[in-house]
Amino acid sequence: MAYLNLFDFKQKVDYKNEILAGLTVAMTMIPESLSFAILAGFSPLTGLYAAFIMGLVTAVFGGRPGMVSGGAGATVVVLIALMQSHGIEYVFAAVMLAGLLQILVGVFRLGKFIKLVPQPVMYGFVNGLAIIIFTAQLQQFKLGSGEWLSGSPLYIMLGLVLLTIAIVFFFPKLTKAVPASLVAIIIVFALVLGFGIHTKTVKDIAALSGGFPPFHIPAISWTFDTLKLIFPYSLVMAGVGLIESLLTLNVVDDITGTKGRNNKECIAQGSANILNGFFTGMGGCAMIAQTFVNLSAGSRARLSGIIAAITILMVILFGAPIIEKVPMAALVGVMMMVAIGTFEWISIRIINKMPRHDVIIGILVALITVWLHNLALAVLAGVVISALVFAWESAHKLQVKNYIDAKGIKHYEVNGPLFFGAISTFNASFDLENDPEEVIIDFNGSRVTDMSAIQALGKLTERYKQAGKKLHLRHLSDDCIAKLTNAEGVIDVNII
């Protein structure tokens, strides 16, 4: 095998795997981008242009080799209301503004905050997304009128889907030299053409042929009122896109055992979306399903993403007559296997070993993802609930013991973090009326963590002072002393 560094000096590239993986990714990305574009009321080419631009820019400049971006439904859904109320030109402007916001997140190095997403939320996000990917394929079993297939068309579609699934499942047992997904698509395509089988094809979704993405400045009034109109859409789109992209980046990190660069990915995503606005693309973000297709095909470098993007462009320019004949059943089968592979089955196997609240959080995130198709809201809800659970549990860990030494000084020993959730327990632990003239609070086993704790210490000091008694704080850590020193204008404490 030939290996050569490509864009990353420390990265080795297997050309065969990368090229075949890129071709496979392109085949699965085309129908998905078309479907989401049509769903939102955009031109089909708007979805393909987004797949090309997002895929190429993030493959070359992104922070995670092996990750695939394109015209994702998660970001497109956000723009449907704007499209219906003001039209496509405002959508392009909103996509550009979203890209600018994403670049700012990367420039100010805010991508690190994705680390705040707990593992149960990750499980819920991935499992919910897997369910969405699987159920989305069921729409291909419907006619254009919305009615379900029946009779021979249904049986043919089912048979071809099952054949695709079987090939994807069993072919790797024979050889892994060629991606099983690509083999399945080629075999089913050949069968349909060779035997003249009448079944649903890519052309039934939309025509693919067109030209190179045209440069286009959105035809809108560039005023402050326009900014106020599109800003909420852009903000939500930027947030959804970055959350999905950075979570996908973390998943790829876990699979490959390597480390991606969050902030670099934010800048690449934003740059791609700005180009989408100028070149009539609907915008997008990382696509976890296509990323799993890419990884399962053996890709670990940037080349496959570049190949996928260029393939999509070639299809638009020259290859539409061929790709339009690809059976949807083959693509449905591949995506169903991707959904099955995406699902974190380990989360079910260890469900009886996980804390109950973690199980509930994971299920809740998955349900919100499936029900609302709003990945940002699902993840945000999971993070907030996880934080509240952590605060509740930490509050119950605070313990205060006391004793009086030989000199008649009363000591209160605090164990556990002192923060807003533990203030009531902390205050209830002191016996002001019966305490001696001098009292020491020992923080050897505790830390003062927030302003609520500082204010609680200030009020406690004031109460002892009014009672004519002296209160000392002992064994504070350096950062706790710094917090109290910074709060000198607010409280009066006597630190030993």
GROMACS .gro file of C-alpha atoms in nm:
model
  496
    1MET     CA    1   0.000   0.000   0.000
    2ALA     CA    2   0.115   0.353  -0.076
    3TYR     CA    3   0.120   0.590   0.215
    4LEU     CA    4   0.176   0.964   0.195
    5ASN     CA    5   0.117   1.253   0.429
    6LEU     CA    6  -0.171   1.471   0.312
    7PHE     CA    7  -0.239   1.810   0.478
    8ASP     CA    8  -0.140   1.665   0.817
    9PHE     CA    9   0.231   1.597   0.833
   10LYS     CA   10   0.190   1.320   1.091
   11GLN     CA   11  -0.098   1.148   0.913
   12LYS     CA   12  -0.057   0.849   0.682
   13VAL     CA   13  -0.301   0.808   0.398
   14ASP     CA   14  -0.416   0.481   0.240
   15TYR     CA   15  -0.520   0.603  -0.105
   16LYS     CA   16  -0.735   0.304  -0.194
   17ASN     CA   17  -0.942   0.317   0.124
   18GLU     CA   18  -0.977   0.694   0.106
   19ILE     CA   19  -1.094   0.701  -0.257
   20LEU     CA   20  -1.343   0.416  -0.215
   21ALA     CA   21  -1.473   0.562   0.111
   22GLY     CA   22  -1.519   0.900  -0.057
   23LEU     CA   23  -1.722   0.748  -0.340
   24THR     CA   24  -1.941   0.562  -0.091
   25VAL     CA   25  -2.000   0.874   0.116
   26ALA     CA   26  -2.101   1.071  -0.194
   27MET     CA   27  -2.359   0.807  -0.290
   28THR     CA   28  -2.522   0.825   0.055
   29MET     CA   29  -2.498   1.203   0.087
   30ILE     CA   30  -2.667   1.292  -0.243
   31PRO     CA   31  -3.019   1.160  -0.164
   32GLU     CA   32  -3.010   1.294   0.192
   33SER     CA   33  -2.909   1.644   0.081
   34LEU     CA   34  -3.178   1.638  -0.187
   35SER     CA   35  -3.444   1.521   0.059
   36PHE     CA   36  -3.369   1.794   0.313
   37ALA     CA   37  -3.358   2.065   0.046
   38ILE     CA   38  -3.695   1.963  -0.093
   39LEU     CA   39  -3.838   1.932   0.260
   40ALA     CA   40  -3.742   2.294   0.331
   41GLY     CA   41  -3.880   2.420   0.000
   42PHE     CA   42  -3.537   2.488  -0.152
   43SER     CA   43  -3.416   2.402  -0.501
   44PRO     CA   44  -3.265   2.049  -0.513
   45LEU     CA   45  -2.938   2.196  -0.638
   46THR     CA   46  -2.924   2.415  -0.326
   47GLY     CA   47  -2.883   2.095  -0.122
   48LEU     CA   48  -2.618   1.949  -0.353
   49TYR     CA   49  -2.420   2.275  -0.358
   50ALA     CA   50  -2.422   2.272   0.023
   51ALA     CA   51  -2.298   1.913   0.027
   52PHE     CA   52  -2.013   2.003  -0.209
   53ILE     CA   53  -1.908   2.327  -0.035
   54MET     CA   54  -1.941   2.200   0.323
   55GLY     CA   55  -1.771   1.873   0.238
   56LEU     CA   56  -1.475   2.028   0.058
   57VAL     CA   57  -1.399   2.316   0.297
   58THR     CA   58  -1.427   2.112   0.616
   59ALA     CA   59  -1.231   1.820   0.468
   60VAL     CA   60  -0.939   2.047   0.381
   61PHE     CA   61  -0.944   2.292   0.672
   62GLY     CA   62  -1.146   2.118   0.945
   63GLY     CA   63  -1.020   2.002   1.280
   64ARG     CA   64  -1.108   1.633   1.243
   65PRO     CA   65  -0.978   1.411   0.960
   66GLY     CA   66  -1.233   1.143   0.875
   67MET     CA   67  -1.535   1.356   0.964
   68VAL     CA   68  -1.783   1.440   0.688
   69SER     CA   69  -1.992   1.757   0.662
   70GLY     CA   70  -2.270   1.843   0.421
   71GLY     CA   71  -2.620   1.987   0.386
   72ALA     CA   72  -2.752   1.846   0.713
   73GLY     CA   73  -3.118   1.839   0.807
   74ALA     CA   74  -3.048   1.956   1.162
   75THR     CA   75  -2.951   2.303   1.038
   76VAL     CA   76  -3.193   2.319   0.745
   77VAL     CA   77  -3.498   2.260   0.967
   78VAL     CA   78  -3.413   2.581   1.154
   79LEU     CA   79  -3.448   2.785   0.832
   80ILE     CA   80  -3.783   2.652   0.708
   81ALA     CA   81  -3.987   2.926   0.879
   82LEU     CA   82  -3.760   3.198   0.736
   83MET     CA   83  -3.792   3.044   0.390
   84GLN     CA   84  -4.170   3.041   0.410
   85SER     CA   85  -4.198   3.397   0.539
   86HIS     CA   86  -3.926   3.584   0.345
   87GLY     CA   87  -3.784   3.358   0.073
   88ILE     CA   88  -3.455   3.201  -0.027
   89GLU     CA   89  -3.251   3.525  -0.042
   90TYR     CA   90  -3.296   3.581   0.330
   91VAL     CA   91  -3.203   3.218   0.391
   92PHE     CA   92  -2.870   3.272   0.215
   93ALA     CA   93  -2.806   3.581   0.430
   94ALA     CA   94  -2.894   3.390   0.748
   95VAL     CA   95  -2.655   3.109   0.651
   96MET     CA   96  -2.375   3.363   0.603
   97LEU     CA   97  -2.440   3.523   0.942
   98ALA     CA   98  -2.450   3.181   1.107
   99GLY     CA   99  -2.111   3.108   0.953
  100LEU     CA  100  -1.971   3.433   1.093
  101LEU     CA  101  -2.098   3.342   1.442
  102GLN     CA  102  -1.935   2.999   1.416
  103ILE     CA  103  -1.603   3.156   1.318
  104LEU     CA  104  -1.624   3.384   1.623
  105VAL     CA  105  -1.678   3.079   1.845
  106GLY     CA  106  -1.360   2.926   1.703
  107VAL     CA  107  -1.156   3.248   1.719
  108PHE     CA  108  -1.245   3.302   2.085
  109ARG     CA  109  -1.174   2.934   2.156
  110LEU     CA  110  -1.520   2.854   2.290
  111GLY     CA  111  -1.529   2.509   2.132
  112LYS     CA  112  -1.378   2.365   2.451
  113PHE     CA  113  -1.714   2.399   2.623
  114ILE     CA  114  -1.831   2.086   2.440
  115LYS     CA  115  -1.637   1.907   2.716
  116LEU     CA  116  -1.923   1.998   2.949
  117VAL     CA  117  -2.148   1.746   2.772
  118PRO     CA  118  -2.166   1.436   2.999
  119GLN     CA  119  -2.146   1.078   2.869
  120PRO     CA  120  -2.519   1.001   2.926
  121VAL     CA  121  -2.605   1.303   2.707
  122MET     CA  122  -2.366   1.171   2.441
  123TYR     CA  123  -2.539   0.832   2.453
  124GLY     CA  124  -2.880   0.996   2.423
  125PHE     CA  125  -2.765   1.220   2.136
  126VAL     CA  126  -2.616   0.935   1.934
  127ASN     CA  127  -2.904   0.693   2.001
  128GLY     CA  128  -3.166   0.954   1.915
  129LEU     CA  129  -2.983   1.039   1.595
  130ALA     CA  130  -2.960   0.670   1.503
  131ILE     CA  131  -3.337   0.636   1.544
  132ILE     CA  132  -3.393   0.947   1.328
  133ILE     CA  133  -3.165   0.810   1.055
  134PHE     CA  134  -3.345   0.474   1.057
  135THR     CA  135  -3.700   0.612   1.061
  136ALA     CA  136  -3.616   0.869   0.792
  137GLN     CA  137  -3.550   0.582   0.552
  138LEU     CA  138  -3.909   0.465   0.592
  139GLN     CA  139  -4.021   0.770   0.394
  140GLN     CA  140  -3.873   0.607   0.086
  141PHE     CA  141  -4.144   0.341   0.112
  142LYS     CA  142  -4.402   0.607   0.022
  143LEU     CA  143  -4.524   0.737  -0.311
  144GLY     CA  144  -4.495   1.103  -0.409
  145SER     CA  145  -4.857   1.149  -0.297
  146GLY     CA  146  -4.767   1.033   0.054
  147GLU     CA  147  -4.933   0.691   0.031
  148TRP     CA  148  -4.739   0.380   0.133
  149LEU     CA  149  -4.616   0.144  -0.136
  150SER     CA  150  -4.820  -0.173  -0.176
  151GLY     CA  151  -4.819  -0.487  -0.381
  152SER     CA  152  -4.525  -0.561  -0.613
  153PRO     CA  153  -4.352  -0.220  -0.574
  154LEU     CA  154  -4.343  -0.275  -0.196
  155TYR     CA  155  -4.212  -0.631  -0.223
  156ILE     CA  156  -3.944  -0.527  -0.475
  157MET     CA  157  -3.836  -0.238  -0.254
  158LEU     CA  158  -3.821  -0.460   0.056
  159GLY     CA  159  -3.632  -0.732  -0.129
  160LEU     CA  160  -3.368  -0.491  -0.259
  161VAL     CA  161  -3.329  -0.325   0.082
  162LEU     CA  162  -3.283  -0.663   0.252
  163LEU     CA  163  -3.033  -0.767  -0.015
  164THR     CA  164  -2.837  -0.446   0.046
  165ILE     CA  165  -2.839  -0.504   0.422
  166ALA     CA  166  -2.721  -0.863   0.374
  167ILE     CA  167  -2.432  -0.755   0.151
  168VAL     CA  168  -2.325  -0.482   0.394
  169PHE     CA  169  -2.339  -0.731   0.681
  170PHE     CA  170  -2.171  -1.035   0.522
  171PHE     CA  171  -1.927  -0.886   0.269
  172PRO     CA  172  -1.672  -0.770   0.531
  173LYS     CA  173  -1.643  -1.133   0.642
  174LEU     CA  174  -1.504  -1.213   0.296
  175THR     CA  175  -1.278  -0.910   0.254
  176LYS     CA  176  -1.240  -0.556   0.383
  177ALA     CA  177  -1.039  -0.442   0.082
  178VAL     CA  178  -1.346  -0.265  -0.062
  179PRO     CA  179  -1.615  -0.083   0.142
  180ALA     CA  180  -1.916  -0.312   0.182
  181SER     CA  181  -2.156  -0.019   0.137
  182LEU     CA  182  -2.013   0.064  -0.207
  183VAL     CA  183  -2.023  -0.302  -0.311
  184ALA     CA  184  -2.388  -0.324  -0.204
  185ILE     CA  185  -2.484  -0.014  -0.403
  186ILE     CA  186  -2.305  -0.140  -0.716
  187ILE     CA  187  -2.454  -0.493  -0.697
  188VAL     CA  188  -2.811  -0.374  -0.642
  189PHE     CA  189  -2.768  -0.109  -0.914
  190ALA     CA  190  -2.643  -0.375  -1.156
  191LEU     CA  191  -2.932  -0.611  -1.074
  192VAL     CA  192  -3.194  -0.342  -1.129
  193LEU     CA  193  -3.040  -0.236  -1.461
  194GLY     CA  194  -2.961  -0.587  -1.580
  195PHE     CA  195  -3.305  -0.733  -1.515
  196GLY     CA  196  -3.499  -0.417  -1.589
  197ILE     CA  197  -3.654  -0.410  -1.243
  198HIS     CA  198  -3.894  -0.120  -1.199
  199THR     CA  199  -3.833   0.046  -0.862
  200LYS     CA  200  -3.788   0.388  -0.705
  201THR     CA  201  -3.467   0.566  -0.808
  202VAL     CA  202  -3.282   0.885  -0.714
  203LYS     CA  203  -3.450   1.062  -1.007
  204ASP     CA  204  -3.786   1.011  -0.835
  205ILE     CA  205  -3.664   1.249  -0.564
  206ALA     CA  206  -3.526   1.521  -0.791
  207ALA     CA  207  -3.319   1.592  -1.100
  208LEU     CA  208  -2.948   1.636  -1.029
  209SER     CA  209  -2.798   1.803  -1.334
  210GLY     CA  210  -2.677   2.163  -1.311
  211GLY     CA  211  -2.374   2.388  -1.332
  212PHE     CA  212  -2.095   2.501  -1.102
  213PRO     CA  213  -2.225   2.680  -0.789
  214PRO     CA  214  -2.282   3.041  -0.905
  215PHE     CA  215  -2.147   3.338  -0.708
  216HIS     CA  216  -2.444   3.531  -0.577
  217ILE     CA  217  -2.479   3.814  -0.326
  218PRO     CA  218  -2.817   3.773  -0.149
  219ALA     CA  219  -3.064   4.021  -0.298
  220ILE     CA  220  -3.188   4.172   0.027
  221SER     CA  221  -3.184   4.513   0.188
  222TRP     CA  222  -2.870   4.519   0.402
  223THR     CA  223  -3.016   4.714   0.692
  224PHE     CA  224  -3.033   4.681   1.070
  225ASP     CA  225  -3.394   4.566   1.041
  226THR     CA  226  -3.280   4.279   0.820
  227LEU     CA  227  -3.014   4.190   1.074
  228LYS     CA  228  -3.276   4.181   1.350
  229LEU     CA  229  -3.490   3.956   1.132
  230ILE     CA  230  -3.227   3.696   1.043
  231PHE     CA  231  -3.017   3.704   1.361
  232PRO     CA  232  -3.237   3.465   1.567
  233TYR     CA  233  -3.237   3.211   1.283
  234SER     CA  234  -2.862   3.246   1.235
  235LEU     CA  235  -2.792   3.211   1.607
  236VAL     CA  236  -2.995   2.892   1.636
  237MET     CA  237  -2.847   2.751   1.315
  238ALA     CA  238  -2.493   2.828   1.433
  239GLY     CA  239  -2.560   2.665   1.769
  240VAL     CA  240  -2.724   2.355   1.625
  241GLY     CA  241  -2.449   2.317   1.365
  242LEU     CA  242  -2.165   2.349   1.615
  243ILE     CA  243  -2.324   2.121   1.873
  244GLU     CA  244  -2.382   1.847   1.616
  245SER     CA  245  -2.037   1.896   1.461
  246LEU     CA  246  -1.845   1.901   1.789
  247LEU     CA  247  -2.036   1.604   1.930
  248THR     CA  248  -1.967   1.415   1.608
  249LEU     CA  249  -1.601   1.514   1.641
  250ASN     CA  250  -1.594   1.367   1.993
  251VAL     CA  251  -1.754   1.044   1.871
  252VAL     CA  252  -1.491   1.013   1.596
  253ASP     CA  253  -1.220   1.080   1.854
  254ASP     CA  254  -1.349   0.785   2.058
  255ILE     CA  255  -1.367   0.556   1.755
  256THR     CA  256  -1.025   0.639   1.612
  257GLY     CA  257  -0.840   0.692   1.939
  258THR     CA  258  -0.708   1.027   1.815
  259LYS     CA  259  -0.779   1.386   1.910
  260GLY     CA  260  -0.950   1.644   1.690
  261ARG     CA  261  -0.930   2.023   1.723
  262ASN     CA  262  -1.261   2.178   1.827
  263ASN     CA  263  -1.186   2.543   1.756
  264LYS     CA  264  -1.033   2.471   1.416
  265GLU     CA  265  -1.347   2.278   1.325
  266CYS     CA  266  -1.565   2.573   1.435
  267ILE     CA  267  -1.375   2.807   1.203
  268ALA     CA  268  -1.395   2.560   0.912
  269GLN     CA  269  -1.768   2.508   0.962
  270GLY     CA  270  -1.825   2.884   0.973
  271SER     CA  271  -1.613   2.950   0.664
  272ALA     CA  272  -1.803   2.682   0.471
  273ASN     CA  273  -2.138   2.833   0.569
  274ILE     CA  274  -2.028   3.182   0.461
  275LEU     CA  275  -1.931   3.037   0.122
  276ASN     CA  276  -2.268   2.861   0.109
  277GLY     CA  277  -2.441   3.197   0.144
  278PHE     CA  278  -2.237   3.342  -0.144
  279PHE     CA  279  -2.272   3.033  -0.368
  280THR     CA  280  -2.642   2.948  -0.321
  281GLY     CA  281  -2.596   2.657  -0.080
  282MET     CA  282  -2.840   2.588   0.202
  283GLY     CA  283  -2.564   2.553   0.462
  284GLY     CA  284  -2.501   2.262   0.692
  285CYS     CA  285  -2.277   2.096   0.948
  286ALA     CA  286  -2.118   1.760   1.026
  287MET     CA  287  -2.325   1.458   0.920
  288ILE     CA  288  -2.287   1.175   1.168
  289ALA     CA  289  -2.443   0.911   0.943
  290GLN     CA  290  -2.209   0.986   0.652
  291THR     CA  291  -1.920   1.009   0.897
  292PHE     CA  292  -1.994   0.655   1.014
  293VAL     CA  293  -2.014   0.540   0.651
  294ASN     CA  294  -1.674   0.700   0.597
  295LEU     CA  295  -1.512   0.543   0.903
  296SER     CA  296  -1.662   0.199   0.840
  297ALA     CA  297  -1.519   0.216   0.488
  298GLY     CA  298  -1.171   0.250   0.637
  299SER     CA  299  -1.112   0.624   0.605
  300ARG     CA  300  -0.899   0.799   0.866
  301ALA     CA  301  -0.772   1.100   0.668
  302ARG     CA  302  -0.899   1.406   0.483
  303LEU     CA  303  -0.878   1.266   0.131
  304SER     CA  304  -1.207   1.074   0.146
  305GLY     CA  305  -1.400   1.393   0.231
  306ILE     CA  306  -1.236   1.572  -0.061
  307ILE     CA  307  -1.317   1.282  -0.295
  308ALA     CA  308  -1.680   1.281  -0.175
  309ALA     CA  309  -1.718   1.654  -0.236
  310ILE     CA  310  -1.558   1.643  -0.581
  311THR     CA  311  -1.772   1.340  -0.671
  312ILE     CA  312  -2.087   1.533  -0.585
  313LEU     CA  313  -1.971   1.822  -0.804
  314MET     CA  314  -1.895   1.582  -1.092
  315VAL     CA  315  -2.241   1.432  -1.054
  316ILE     CA  316  -2.396   1.779  -1.078
  317LEU     CA  317  -2.189   1.867  -1.385
  318PHE     CA  318  -2.166   1.538  -1.574
  319GLY     CA  319  -2.287   1.227  -1.392
  320ALA     CA  320  -2.650   1.304  -1.319
  321PRO     CA  321  -2.794   1.069  -1.587
  322ILE     CA  322  -2.616   0.774  -1.423
  323ILE     CA  323  -2.665   0.859  -1.056
  324GLU     CA  324  -3.033   0.936  -1.113
  325LYS     CA  325  -3.079   0.566  -1.200
  326VAL     CA  326  -2.936   0.439  -0.868
  327PRO     CA  327  -3.212   0.250  -0.681
  328MET     CA  328  -3.322   0.420  -0.363
  329ALA     CA  329  -3.349   0.074  -0.206
  330ALA     CA  330  -2.969   0.041  -0.214
  331LEU     CA  331  -2.921   0.375  -0.041
  332VAL     CA  332  -3.196   0.299   0.211
  333GLY     CA  333  -3.033  -0.033   0.301
  334VAL     CA  334  -2.693   0.131   0.349
  335MET     CA  335  -2.838   0.405   0.570
  336MET     CA  336  -3.032   0.154   0.780
  337MET     CA  337  -2.711  -0.035   0.849
  338VAL     CA  338  -2.545   0.296   0.933
  339ALA     CA  339  -2.823   0.367   1.183
  340ILE     CA  340  -2.779   0.024   1.342
  341GLY     CA  341  -2.404   0.080   1.364
  342THR     CA  342  -2.451   0.432   1.501
  343PHE     CA  343  -2.667   0.322   1.792
  344GLU     CA  344  -2.467   0.286   2.115
  345TRP     CA  345  -2.572  -0.069   2.202
  346ILE     CA  346  -2.335  -0.064   2.498
  347SER     CA  347  -2.565   0.192   2.662
  348ILE     CA  348  -2.833  -0.079   2.678
  349ARG     CA  349  -2.596  -0.349   2.804
  350ILE     CA  350  -2.474  -0.134   3.094
  351ILE     CA  351  -2.810   0.026   3.175
  352ASN     CA  352  -2.842  -0.172   3.499
  353LYS     CA  353  -2.493  -0.058   3.607
  354MET     CA  354  -2.549   0.314   3.544
  355PRO     CA  355  -2.689   0.553   3.808
  356ARG     CA  356  -3.065   0.592   3.768
  357HIS     CA  357  -3.045   0.963   3.690
  358ASP     CA  358  -2.791   0.899   3.411
  359VAL     CA  359  -3.027   0.647   3.252
  360ILE     CA  360  -3.317   0.895   3.271
  361ILE     CA  361  -3.104   1.174   3.120
  362GLY     CA  362  -2.987   0.953   2.831
  363ILE     CA  363  -3.343   0.845   2.752
  364LEU     CA  364  -3.474   1.202   2.778
  365VAL     CA  365  -3.210   1.337   2.538
  366ALA     CA  366  -3.288   1.058   2.290
  367LEU     CA  367  -3.663   1.126   2.312
  368ILE     CA  368  -3.623   1.503   2.258
  369THR     CA  369  -3.391   1.434   1.963
  370VAL     CA  370  -3.641   1.196   1.803
  371TRP     CA  371  -3.954   1.393   1.888
  372LEU     CA  372  -3.845   1.746   1.801
  373HIS     CA  373  -3.550   1.673   1.567
  374ASN     CA  374  -3.380   1.954   1.760
  375LEU     CA  375  -3.034   1.831   1.854
  376ALA     CA  376  -2.929   2.158   2.019
  377LEU     CA  377  -3.233   2.163   2.248
  378ALA     CA  378  -3.188   1.795   2.335
  379VAL     CA  379  -2.822   1.838   2.428
  380LEU     CA  380  -2.889   2.163   2.615
  381ALA     CA  381  -3.167   1.999   2.816
  382GLY     CA  382  -2.941   1.704   2.898
  383VAL     CA  383  -2.654   1.929   3.011
  384VAL     CA  384  -2.884   2.144   3.228
  385ILE     CA  385  -3.047   1.843   3.394
  386SER     CA  386  -2.708   1.679   3.449
  387ALA     CA  387  -2.579   2.000   3.610
  388LEU     CA  388  -2.883   2.022   3.838
  389VAL     CA  389  -2.849   1.657   3.940
  390PHE     CA  390  -2.479   1.711   4.012
  391ALA     CA  391  -2.559   2.020   4.221
  392TRP     CA  392  -2.828   1.833   4.414
  393GLU     CA  393  -2.601   1.541   4.492
  394SER     CA  394  -2.305   1.765   4.581
  395ALA     CA  395  -2.525   1.965   4.817
  396HIS     CA  396  -2.601   1.651   5.016
  397LYS     CA  397  -2.231   1.568   5.046
  398LEU     CA  398  -2.162   1.868   5.270
  399GLN     CA  399  -2.104   1.768   5.635
  400VAL     CA  400  -2.017   1.993   5.929
  401LYS     CA  401  -1.882   1.841   6.252
  402ASN     CA  402  -1.793   2.036   6.566
  403TYR     CA  403  -1.599   2.004   6.893
  404ILE     CA  404  -1.460   2.230   7.168
  405ASP     CA  405  -1.085   2.215   7.238
  406ALA     CA  406  -0.903   2.248   7.572
  407LYS     CA  407  -0.890   2.629   7.538
  408GLY     CA  408  -1.266   2.652   7.508
  409ILE     CA  409  -1.257   2.738   7.136
  410LYS     CA  410  -1.524   2.572   6.927
  411HIS     CA  411  -1.415   2.418   6.597
  412TYR     CA  412  -1.646   2.350   6.303
  413GLU     CA  413  -1.493   2.108   6.048
  414VAL     CA  414  -1.649   2.144   5.701
  415ASN     CA  415  -1.629   1.855   5.454
  416GLY     CA  416  -1.758   1.883   5.098
  417PRO     CA  417  -1.788   2.173   4.852
  418LEU     CA  418  -1.952   2.492   4.977
  419PHE     CA  419  -2.166   2.636   4.696
  420PHE     CA  420  -2.517   2.769   4.639
  421GLY     CA  421  -2.682   2.428   4.674
  422ALA     CA  422  -2.523   2.357   5.014
  423ILE     CA  423  -2.577   2.696   5.181
  424SER     CA  424  -2.889   2.596   5.376
  425THR     CA  425  -2.716   2.287   5.518
  426PHE     CA  426  -2.409   2.494   5.604
  427ASN     CA  427  -2.605   2.769   5.786
  428ALA     CA  428  -2.811   2.519   5.983
  429SER     CA  429  -2.493   2.361   6.125
  430PHE     CA  430  -2.401   2.656   6.353
  431ASP     CA  431  -2.529   2.720   6.706
  432LEU     CA  432  -2.469   3.093   6.741
  433GLU     CA  433  -2.646   3.142   7.074
  434ASN     CA  434  -2.460   2.865   7.259
  435ASP     CA  435  -2.117   2.901   7.090
  436PRO     CA  436  -1.824   3.035   7.297
  437GLU     CA  437  -1.655   3.373   7.241
  438GLU     CA  438  -1.419   3.237   6.976
  439VAL     CA  439  -1.512   3.004   6.689
  440ILE     CA  440  -1.297   2.850   6.414
  441ILE     CA  441  -1.435   2.709   6.090
  442ASP     CA  442  -1.190   2.458   5.942
  443PHE     CA  443  -1.207   2.425   5.562
  444ASN     CA  444  -0.938   2.157   5.534
  445GLY     CA  445  -1.191   1.922   5.372
  446SER     CA  446  -1.389   2.183   5.181
  447ARG     CA  447  -1.366   2.453   4.915
  448VAL     CA  448  -1.545   2.784   4.875
  449THR     CA  449  -1.664   2.769   4.514
  450ASP     CA  450  -1.900   3.055   4.428
  451MET     CA  451  -2.042   3.395   4.525
  452SER     CA  452  -2.329   3.237   4.717
  453ALA     CA  453  -2.076   3.067   4.946
  454ILE     CA  454  -1.880   3.391   4.991
  455GLN     CA  455  -2.196   3.580   5.084
  456ALA     CA  456  -2.295   3.303   5.325
  457LEU     CA  457  -1.959   3.338   5.501
  458GLY     CA  458  -2.003   3.715   5.509
  459LYS     CA  459  -2.348   3.692   5.669
  460LEU     CA  460  -2.226   3.432   5.917
  461THR     CA  461  -1.934   3.658   6.014
  462GLU     CA  462  -2.173   3.950   6.061
  463ARG     CA  463  -2.403   3.745   6.283
  464TYR     CA  464  -2.116   3.638   6.512
  465LYS     CA  465  -1.985   3.994   6.515
  466GLN     CA  466  -2.322   4.131   6.626
  467ALA     CA  467  -2.331   3.868   6.900
  468GLY     CA  468  -1.991   3.991   7.024
  469LYS     CA  469  -1.810   3.676   6.918
  470LYS     CA  470  -1.508   3.627   6.693
  471LEU     CA  471  -1.513   3.396   6.389
  472HIS     CA  472  -1.201   3.265   6.213
  473LEU     CA  473  -1.165   3.071   5.887
  474ARG     CA  474  -0.881   2.819   5.877
  475HIS     CA  475  -0.713   2.603   5.610
  476LEU     CA  476  -0.860   2.783   5.311
  477SER     CA  477  -0.698   2.693   4.979
  478ASP     CA  478  -0.521   2.964   4.782
  479ASP     CA  479  -0.804   2.999   4.530
  480CYS     CA  480  -1.059   3.025   4.813
  481ILE     CA  481  -0.853   3.297   4.981
  482ALA     CA  482  -0.834   3.478   4.647
  483LYS     CA  483  -1.213   3.466   4.613
  484LEU     CA  484  -1.260   3.602   4.965
  485THR     CA  485  -0.995   3.871   4.910
  486ASN     CA  486  -1.171   3.979   4.591
  487ALA     CA  487  -1.494   4.005   4.789
  488GLU     CA  488  -1.351   4.231   5.063
  489GLY     CA  489  -1.586   4.508   4.963
  490VAL     CA  490  -1.884   4.278   5.015
  491ILE     CA  491  -1.800   4.079   5.329
  492ASP     CA  492  -1.583   4.095   5.639
  493VAL     CA  493  -1.408   3.770   5.728
  494ASN     CA  494  -1.122   3.690   5.960
  495ILE     CA  495  -0.888   3.445   5.781
  496ILE     CA  496  -0.624   3.244   5.967
   0.00000   0.00000   0.00000
